[in-house]
Amino acid sequence: MLSSGLALLATPSVVSLVSATQYTMTKEYYGSTFFNDWTFYNNYDNLTNGDAIFVSAQVAASAQLAYVDSSTSHAIIKVDNTTTVAYNDKRNTVRITSNDSFAVGSVWVTDMYHVPYGCSVWPAWWSQAPKWPEGGEIDTFEGVNLQTLNQMSLHTEPGCTQVSPNETSTLVNSTDCSYDANSNQGCIVTDPSTSSYGEGFANTEGGAFVTEFATSGISVWFFPRSQIPSSLSSNASSIDTTTFGTPVGNWPSTGCNINQYFEPQQLIFDITLCGAGNSAIFNETCTGICYNDYVIGSPSNYDNAYFEIGYVRVFSTAGSDSVISPSTSGSASAASPSTGSATSLEIRQGYVWGLATLVVVAGLSGSGLL
């Protein structure tokens, strides 16, 4: 298990170049149809042992846990902040997985105005192949409790490592991406910006996360709202990642053969509570007992536990050929509790990444939520 107090590895000064290219938009999740192409998990959190129930689409809509704000067209995904939960029960929340998978040669961009934070709150914006650990996992955004920095990571089968990255972050927690090493710690890079997670993110109206899933490597950029490139803010039908500058996190193919360790990825938003951490991690930023003092405590504990998403857009070098629908892939959705697959989030029991403290995510804010 890691803690945020562990020493970080310095990023090498000699780096490899990040290959990039032109991408054309192939999928957009936005506005009134945002939730049309996602599957709701509809099960208690049997993945991370969280004190949470991931509700169905019907419950999420009726309880206003997943909806589109009519005044902003932003998608809201949130934890129940109105119900007093009885002892031994769990609190309602949301986990959604994209029905489509996206192949190597894709970029996903998410514009968010607000991300979930607060004691007991564990949100993530990430992707995985349906038969994890086969096909790997990419964590673009992840944090816990009152941490202030976003953590990015990869989780793969043994043999993938981060070697000579070209990235702006010098906060490298670990370089072995194998789920079988260090209690599935993964190869972790932490964003040093306090605007990349939590209250700091909300106070600056969020920003955009960009995740490039390329043969040459995997890269994540984070742009605070005031620095979002015009090619993203202008709703352009194509982007060129060479114009984005150096990514904050980068995992080149020099240490990890992307085509070998990664398969088409399904995109996932989720917010769980407490879960696979321990009291030491919780008490780094919070006091009391996670379940007793928060989950079954005042519903107002979760007033800030929500995503507000402007859009998710997926771009590709191969056009529609990079989008793999359930009917063509023949694989079960990763959101189904009956698939039997385990994600890195699912098997982190007794392990929480050490925050020394992405896919692009934008447009999260607090309007119309509370």
Short mmCIF file of C-alpha atoms in Angstrom, two decimals:
data_model
loop_
_atom_site.label_atom_id
_atom_site.label_comp_id
_atom_site.label_asym_id
_atom_site.label_seq_id
_atom_site.Cartn_x
_atom_site.Cartn_y
_atom_site.Cartn_z
CA MET A 1 0.00 0.00 0.00
CA LEU A 2 1.20 3.48 -0.81
CA SER A 3 0.63 6.65 1.11
CA SER A 4 0.94 10.21 -0.08
CA GLY A 5 4.01 10.57 2.06
CA LEU A 6 6.06 8.13 -0.02
CA ALA A 7 8.90 9.52 -2.07
CA LEU A 8 8.27 10.03 -5.77
CA LEU A 9 10.55 9.08 -8.60
CA ALA A 10 12.00 11.94 -10.57
CA THR A 11 11.08 12.11 -14.25
CA PRO A 12 14.20 11.64 -16.43
CA SER A 13 15.51 14.77 -18.10
CA VAL A 14 16.25 12.88 -21.29
CA VAL A 15 12.92 12.02 -22.88
CA SER A 16 11.53 10.45 -25.99
CA LEU A 17 9.38 12.40 -28.43
CA VAL A 18 5.63 11.87 -28.29
CA SER A 19 4.25 10.99 -31.69
CA ALA A 20 0.99 12.72 -32.52
CA THR A 21 -1.23 13.22 -35.50
CA GLN A 22 -4.51 14.57 -36.82
CA TYR A 23 -7.70 13.08 -35.39
CA THR A 24 -11.28 13.40 -36.63
CA MET A 25 -14.29 13.37 -34.29
CA THR A 26 -16.19 10.06 -34.38
CA LYS A 27 -18.37 10.22 -31.24
CA GLU A 28 -19.87 12.96 -29.07
CA TYR A 29 -21.70 12.70 -25.75
CA TYR A 30 -23.40 16.04 -25.20
CA GLY A 31 -26.61 17.76 -24.20
CA SER A 32 -30.01 16.08 -24.02
CA THR A 33 -28.69 12.82 -25.51
CA PHE A 34 -25.58 12.60 -23.29
CA PHE A 35 -26.73 9.46 -21.43
CA ASN A 36 -28.11 7.61 -24.46
CA ASP A 37 -25.09 5.39 -25.12
CA TRP A 38 -24.01 4.40 -21.63
CA THR A 39 -24.87 1.39 -19.43
CA PHE A 40 -25.64 1.98 -15.75
CA TYR A 41 -24.07 -0.61 -13.46
CA ASN A 42 -27.29 -1.22 -11.46
CA ASN A 43 -25.71 -3.13 -8.57
CA TYR A 44 -24.18 -2.48 -5.18
CA ASP A 45 -20.46 -1.76 -5.30
CA ASN A 46 -19.07 -5.28 -5.37
CA LEU A 47 -16.02 -3.95 -7.21
CA THR A 48 -14.18 -1.91 -4.58
CA ASN A 49 -16.22 -2.84 -1.51
CA GLY A 50 -17.52 0.71 -1.45
CA ASP A 51 -20.41 1.74 0.78
CA ALA A 52 -22.38 2.59 -2.33
CA ILE A 53 -25.13 1.35 -4.61
CA PHE A 54 -24.66 2.10 -8.31
CA VAL A 55 -28.27 2.67 -9.33
CA SER A 56 -30.10 1.86 -12.58
CA ALA A 57 -30.73 4.43 -15.28
CA GLN A 58 -34.37 4.67 -14.18
CA VAL A 59 -33.51 5.33 -10.52
CA ALA A 60 -30.74 7.74 -11.49
CA ALA A 61 -33.16 9.76 -13.61
CA SER A 62 -36.03 9.79 -11.11
CA ALA A 63 -33.76 10.67 -8.18
CA GLN A 64 -31.84 13.27 -10.21
CA LEU A 65 -28.54 11.46 -9.78
CA ALA A 66 -27.86 11.46 -13.54
CA TYR A 67 -29.50 14.10 -15.70
CA VAL A 68 -28.83 16.94 -18.12
CA ASP A 69 -29.23 20.44 -16.71
CA SER A 70 -31.65 22.21 -19.04
CA SER A 71 -30.09 25.63 -18.43
CA THR A 72 -26.51 24.63 -19.33
CA SER A 73 -26.88 21.35 -21.29
CA HIS A 74 -24.26 19.93 -18.92
CA ALA A 75 -24.51 16.33 -17.74
CA ILE A 76 -24.70 15.83 -13.98
CA ILE A 77 -23.56 12.59 -12.28
CA LYS A 78 -23.82 12.68 -8.51
CA VAL A 79 -24.07 10.96 -5.15
CA ASP A 80 -27.40 11.11 -3.31
CA ASN A 81 -27.19 14.21 -1.08
CA THR A 82 -30.82 14.29 0.13
CA THR A 83 -31.40 10.91 1.84
CA THR A 84 -30.51 9.89 5.39
CA VAL A 85 -29.10 6.37 5.06
CA ALA A 86 -29.88 3.79 7.75
CA TYR A 87 -27.07 1.90 9.49
CA ASN A 88 -25.83 -1.10 7.45
CA ASP A 89 -27.30 0.36 4.27
CA LYS A 90 -25.35 1.97 1.44
CA ARG A 91 -25.75 5.34 -0.26
CA ASN A 92 -26.98 5.65 -3.85
CA THR A 93 -24.56 6.84 -6.51
CA VAL A 94 -23.75 6.25 -10.19
CA ARG A 95 -21.36 4.26 -12.37
CA ILE A 96 -21.75 4.38 -16.15
CA THR A 97 -19.80 2.64 -18.93
CA SER A 98 -19.85 3.55 -22.61
CA ASN A 99 -21.56 0.99 -24.82
CA ASP A 100 -18.94 1.54 -27.51
CA SER A 101 -15.25 0.72 -27.23
CA PHE A 102 -12.53 2.84 -28.81
CA ALA A 103 -9.45 1.36 -30.47
CA VAL A 104 -5.81 2.40 -30.53
CA GLY A 105 -5.59 5.55 -32.62
CA SER A 106 -8.21 7.38 -30.56
CA VAL A 107 -8.29 10.50 -28.42
CA TRP A 108 -11.02 11.24 -25.89
CA VAL A 109 -11.60 14.74 -24.60
CA THR A 110 -13.72 15.57 -21.57
CA ASP A 111 -14.66 19.09 -20.57
CA MET A 112 -15.72 19.31 -16.92
CA TYR A 113 -16.70 22.20 -14.68
CA HIS A 114 -16.83 20.29 -11.42
CA VAL A 115 -15.59 16.93 -10.15
CA PRO A 116 -16.64 15.06 -6.99
CA TYR A 117 -14.73 15.61 -3.78
CA GLY A 118 -15.24 15.38 -0.02
CA CYS A 119 -14.54 12.98 2.81
CA SER A 120 -15.39 9.37 1.78
CA VAL A 121 -15.76 10.38 -1.89
CA TRP A 122 -13.75 8.38 -4.48
CA PRO A 123 -14.42 9.48 -8.08
CA ALA A 124 -12.77 8.37 -11.31
CA TRP A 125 -12.89 9.03 -15.06
CA TRP A 126 -11.15 6.13 -16.76
CA SER A 127 -11.31 3.37 -19.34
CA GLN A 128 -10.71 -0.36 -19.60
CA ALA A 129 -10.99 -3.31 -21.93
CA PRO A 130 -13.96 -5.61 -21.17
CA LYS A 131 -11.84 -8.60 -20.05
CA TRP A 132 -9.52 -6.79 -17.67
CA PRO A 133 -6.64 -7.25 -16.94
CA GLU A 134 -6.39 -8.35 -20.57
CA GLY A 135 -6.46 -5.22 -22.66
CA GLY A 136 -5.43 -2.84 -19.91
CA GLU A 137 -6.83 0.21 -18.16
CA ILE A 138 -6.21 3.95 -18.48
CA ASP A 139 -7.02 6.19 -15.50
CA THR A 140 -7.26 9.79 -16.66
CA PHE A 141 -8.75 11.28 -13.51
CA GLU A 142 -8.84 9.83 -9.99
CA GLY A 143 -8.79 11.22 -6.48
CA VAL A 144 -10.07 10.50 -2.98
CA ASN A 145 -11.41 12.41 0.03
CA LEU A 146 -9.89 15.90 0.26
CA GLN A 147 -6.78 15.22 -1.80
CA THR A 148 -5.85 18.18 -4.01
CA LEU A 149 -3.97 16.61 -6.95
CA ASN A 150 -5.23 14.37 -9.76
CA GLN A 151 -3.63 10.99 -10.25
CA MET A 152 -3.21 9.30 -13.65
CA SER A 153 -2.15 5.70 -14.16
CA LEU A 154 -2.08 2.60 -16.35
CA HIS A 155 -2.86 -0.96 -15.24
CA THR A 156 -1.86 -3.87 -17.46
CA GLU A 157 -0.70 -7.46 -17.55
CA PRO A 158 2.98 -7.94 -16.55
CA GLY A 159 5.62 -6.47 -18.86
CA CYS A 160 4.48 -2.87 -19.35
CA THR A 161 6.54 -0.12 -17.72
CA GLN A 162 6.97 3.63 -18.03
CA VAL A 163 10.34 4.32 -19.68
CA SER A 164 11.72 7.78 -20.64
CA PRO A 165 8.42 9.68 -20.64
CA ASN A 166 8.03 13.10 -22.23
CA GLU A 167 5.82 14.75 -19.61
CA THR A 168 5.63 17.95 -17.58
CA SER A 169 4.95 16.26 -14.24
CA THR A 170 7.95 15.29 -12.11
CA LEU A 171 5.70 13.47 -9.61
CA VAL A 172 6.16 9.88 -10.73
CA ASN A 173 4.90 7.54 -8.01
CA SER A 174 5.68 4.24 -9.74
CA THR A 175 6.72 2.91 -13.14
CA ASP A 176 5.58 -0.76 -13.20
CA CYS A 177 2.11 -0.91 -14.77
CA SER A 178 1.49 -4.60 -13.97
CA TYR A 179 -1.61 -5.39 -11.94
CA ASP A 180 0.46 -8.19 -10.41
CA ALA A 181 3.08 -5.83 -8.94
CA ASN A 182 2.84 -3.77 -5.76
CA SER A 183 -0.78 -4.72 -5.03
CA ASN A 184 -1.97 -3.44 -8.41
CA GLN A 185 -0.48 -0.02 -7.82
CA GLY A 186 -0.02 0.57 -11.54
CA CYS A 187 2.35 3.09 -13.08
CA ILE A 188 1.26 6.38 -11.54
CA VAL A 189 1.91 9.99 -12.47
CA THR A 190 0.48 12.77 -10.28
CA ASP A 191 -0.46 16.17 -11.68
CA PRO A 192 1.27 18.82 -9.52
CA SER A 193 -1.47 21.38 -10.23
CA THR A 194 -3.93 21.98 -7.38
CA SER A 195 -6.51 22.95 -10.02
CA SER A 196 -6.51 19.36 -11.33
CA TYR A 197 -8.75 17.91 -8.60
CA GLY A 198 -11.22 18.74 -5.87
CA GLU A 199 -12.06 22.18 -4.56
CA GLY A 200 -9.24 23.76 -6.55
CA PHE A 201 -10.73 22.34 -9.75
CA ALA A 202 -14.20 23.65 -8.89
CA ASN A 203 -12.96 27.11 -7.90
CA THR A 204 -11.41 27.64 -11.34
CA GLU A 205 -14.45 26.26 -13.24
CA GLY A 206 -12.62 23.08 -14.09
CA GLY A 207 -11.09 22.39 -17.45
CA ALA A 208 -10.47 19.77 -20.10
CA PHE A 209 -8.73 16.39 -19.91
CA VAL A 210 -7.35 14.88 -23.10
CA THR A 211 -6.28 11.25 -23.37
CA GLU A 212 -4.36 10.10 -26.44
CA PHE A 213 -4.45 6.32 -26.98
CA ALA A 214 -1.83 5.86 -29.71
CA THR A 215 0.53 3.15 -30.93
CA SER A 216 3.43 5.42 -29.97
CA GLY A 217 2.19 5.69 -26.38
CA ILE A 218 -0.53 6.96 -24.05
CA SER A 219 -0.59 10.64 -23.04
CA VAL A 220 -2.81 12.76 -20.80
CA TRP A 221 -3.13 16.54 -20.92
CA PHE A 222 -5.02 18.71 -18.44
CA PHE A 223 -5.97 22.26 -19.43
CA PRO A 224 -7.52 24.59 -16.83
CA ARG A 225 -10.50 26.44 -18.28
CA SER A 226 -8.54 29.59 -19.08
CA GLN A 227 -5.97 27.53 -21.01
CA ILE A 228 -8.17 25.19 -23.07
CA PRO A 229 -6.84 25.19 -26.67
CA SER A 230 -9.07 26.91 -29.22
CA SER A 231 -9.32 23.67 -31.23
CA LEU A 232 -11.17 22.13 -28.28
CA SER A 233 -13.26 25.10 -27.18
CA SER A 234 -14.42 25.86 -30.73
CA ASN A 235 -16.19 22.52 -31.21
CA ALA A 236 -13.87 21.67 -34.10
CA SER A 237 -14.48 18.41 -35.97
CA SER A 238 -10.76 17.56 -35.90
CA ILE A 239 -7.78 18.09 -33.61
CA ASP A 240 -4.01 17.84 -33.86
CA THR A 241 -2.36 16.77 -30.60
CA THR A 242 1.00 18.20 -31.72
CA THR A 243 -0.48 21.62 -30.95
CA PHE A 244 -1.19 20.76 -27.30
CA GLY A 245 2.38 20.94 -26.03
CA THR A 246 3.98 18.39 -23.69
CA PRO A 247 1.45 16.20 -21.85
CA VAL A 248 1.33 16.18 -18.06
CA GLY A 249 1.58 12.36 -18.13
CA ASN A 250 3.12 10.13 -20.82
CA TRP A 251 3.70 6.37 -21.14
CA PRO A 252 5.73 5.76 -24.35
CA SER A 253 5.73 2.51 -26.31
CA THR A 254 9.47 2.24 -25.58
CA GLY A 255 8.56 0.58 -22.29
CA CYS A 256 5.09 -0.68 -23.08
CA ASN A 257 3.98 -2.08 -26.44
CA ILE A 258 0.57 -0.43 -26.67
CA ASN A 259 -0.80 -2.84 -29.26
CA GLN A 260 0.28 -5.78 -27.10
CA TYR A 261 -0.97 -4.60 -23.71
CA PHE A 262 -4.06 -2.59 -24.68
CA GLU A 263 -7.29 -3.47 -26.45
CA PRO A 264 -10.24 -1.19 -27.35
CA GLN A 265 -11.34 0.76 -24.30
CA GLN A 266 -14.76 1.46 -22.81
CA LEU A 267 -15.08 4.81 -21.04
CA ILE A 268 -16.26 4.95 -17.42
CA PHE A 269 -17.46 7.56 -14.92
CA ASP A 270 -18.02 6.42 -11.35
CA ILE A 271 -18.24 7.75 -7.80
CA THR A 272 -17.91 5.27 -4.95
CA LEU A 273 -17.68 5.88 -1.20
CA CYS A 274 -15.04 4.70 1.28
CA GLY A 275 -14.18 1.43 -0.50
CA ALA A 276 -10.88 -0.31 -0.90
CA GLY A 277 -8.76 2.09 1.04
CA ASN A 278 -7.99 2.06 4.76
CA SER A 279 -8.23 4.37 7.73
CA ALA A 280 -4.67 5.63 7.25
CA ILE A 281 -5.48 6.97 3.77
CA PHE A 282 -8.80 8.41 4.96
CA ASN A 283 -7.21 10.14 7.95
CA GLU A 284 -4.61 11.87 5.80
CA THR A 285 -7.22 14.48 4.87
CA CYS A 286 -10.35 13.62 6.92
CA THR A 287 -11.27 12.91 10.54
CA GLY A 288 -13.60 10.34 12.05
CA ILE A 289 -14.80 7.05 10.57
CA CYS A 290 -15.57 6.96 6.86
CA TYR A 291 -18.86 5.02 6.96
CA ASN A 292 -20.19 6.08 10.36
CA ASP A 293 -19.46 9.79 10.10
CA TYR A 294 -20.12 10.35 6.42
CA VAL A 295 -22.06 7.67 4.51
CA ILE A 296 -24.77 7.42 7.18
CA GLY A 297 -24.17 10.96 8.38
CA SER A 298 -25.70 14.16 7.07
CA PRO A 299 -26.69 13.99 3.38
CA SER A 300 -25.06 17.41 3.00
CA ASN A 301 -21.70 15.62 3.26
CA TYR A 302 -22.22 14.95 -0.46
CA ASP A 303 -23.14 18.43 -1.67
CA ASN A 304 -19.86 18.54 -3.64
CA ALA A 305 -19.89 14.89 -4.74
CA TYR A 306 -20.84 15.36 -8.38
CA PHE A 307 -19.46 15.57 -11.89
CA GLU A 308 -20.64 18.38 -14.11
CA ILE A 309 -19.65 17.53 -17.65
CA GLY A 310 -19.84 19.82 -20.66
CA TYR A 311 -19.11 17.05 -23.14
CA VAL A 312 -17.12 13.96 -23.95
CA ARG A 313 -15.79 13.78 -27.51
CA VAL A 314 -13.85 10.94 -29.10
CA PHE A 315 -11.55 11.53 -32.07
CA SER A 316 -9.79 8.96 -34.23
CA THR A 317 -7.27 8.52 -37.02
CA ALA A 318 -9.36 5.72 -38.52
CA GLY A 319 -12.79 7.34 -38.49
CA SER A 320 -15.74 5.15 -37.55
CA ASP A 321 -13.59 2.01 -37.86
CA SER A 322 -12.09 2.83 -34.45
CA VAL A 323 -15.52 2.68 -32.78
CA ILE A 324 -16.45 -0.86 -31.76
CA SER A 325 -20.10 -1.28 -30.83
CA PRO A 326 -21.42 -4.14 -28.64
CA SER A 327 -23.04 -5.76 -31.68
CA THR A 328 -19.72 -5.96 -33.52
CA SER A 329 -17.40 -6.70 -30.61
CA GLY A 330 -19.39 -9.60 -29.20
CA SER A 331 -18.18 -8.78 -25.69
CA ALA A 332 -20.22 -8.03 -22.62
CA SER A 333 -20.37 -4.49 -21.30
CA ALA A 334 -17.89 -3.74 -18.55
CA ALA A 335 -20.75 -2.14 -16.66
CA SER A 336 -22.60 -5.42 -16.19
CA PRO A 337 -22.17 -7.03 -12.78
CA SER A 338 -22.62 -10.43 -14.38
CA THR A 339 -19.52 -10.24 -16.61
CA GLY A 340 -17.20 -11.43 -13.87
CA SER A 341 -14.40 -9.12 -15.01
CA ALA A 342 -12.42 -7.19 -12.41
CA THR A 343 -10.98 -3.75 -13.02
CA SER A 344 -8.03 -2.32 -11.15
CA LEU A 345 -10.52 -0.29 -9.17
CA GLU A 346 -12.31 -3.55 -8.47
CA ILE A 347 -9.40 -5.43 -6.94
CA ARG A 348 -7.78 -2.62 -4.99
CA GLN A 349 -8.98 -4.01 -1.71
CA GLY A 350 -6.32 -3.08 0.81
CA TYR A 351 -4.68 -0.73 -1.68
CA VAL A 352 -5.24 2.90 -2.47
CA TRP A 353 -2.89 4.74 -4.79
CA GLY A 354 -0.51 7.11 -3.07
CA LEU A 355 -1.57 10.54 -4.14
CA ALA A 356 1.40 12.83 -3.51
CA THR A 357 -0.77 14.22 -4.18
CA LEU A 358 -6.83 11.67 -19.19
CA VAL A 359 -9.52 11.21 -22.47
CA VAL A 360 -10.72 14.84 -22.34
CA VAL A 361 -13.30 15.89 -19.72
CA ALA A 362 -14.87 19.34 -19.58
CA GLY A 363 -17.79 21.41 -18.32
CA LEU A 364 -18.41 20.37 -14.71
CA SER A 365 -20.01 23.01 -12.50
CA GLY A 366 -22.37 23.36 -9.61
CA SER A 367 -25.31 25.00 -11.34
CA GLY A 368 -28.70 23.56 -10.57
CA LEU A 369 -27.36 20.79 -8.36
CA LEU A 370 -27.75 21.73 -4.75
#
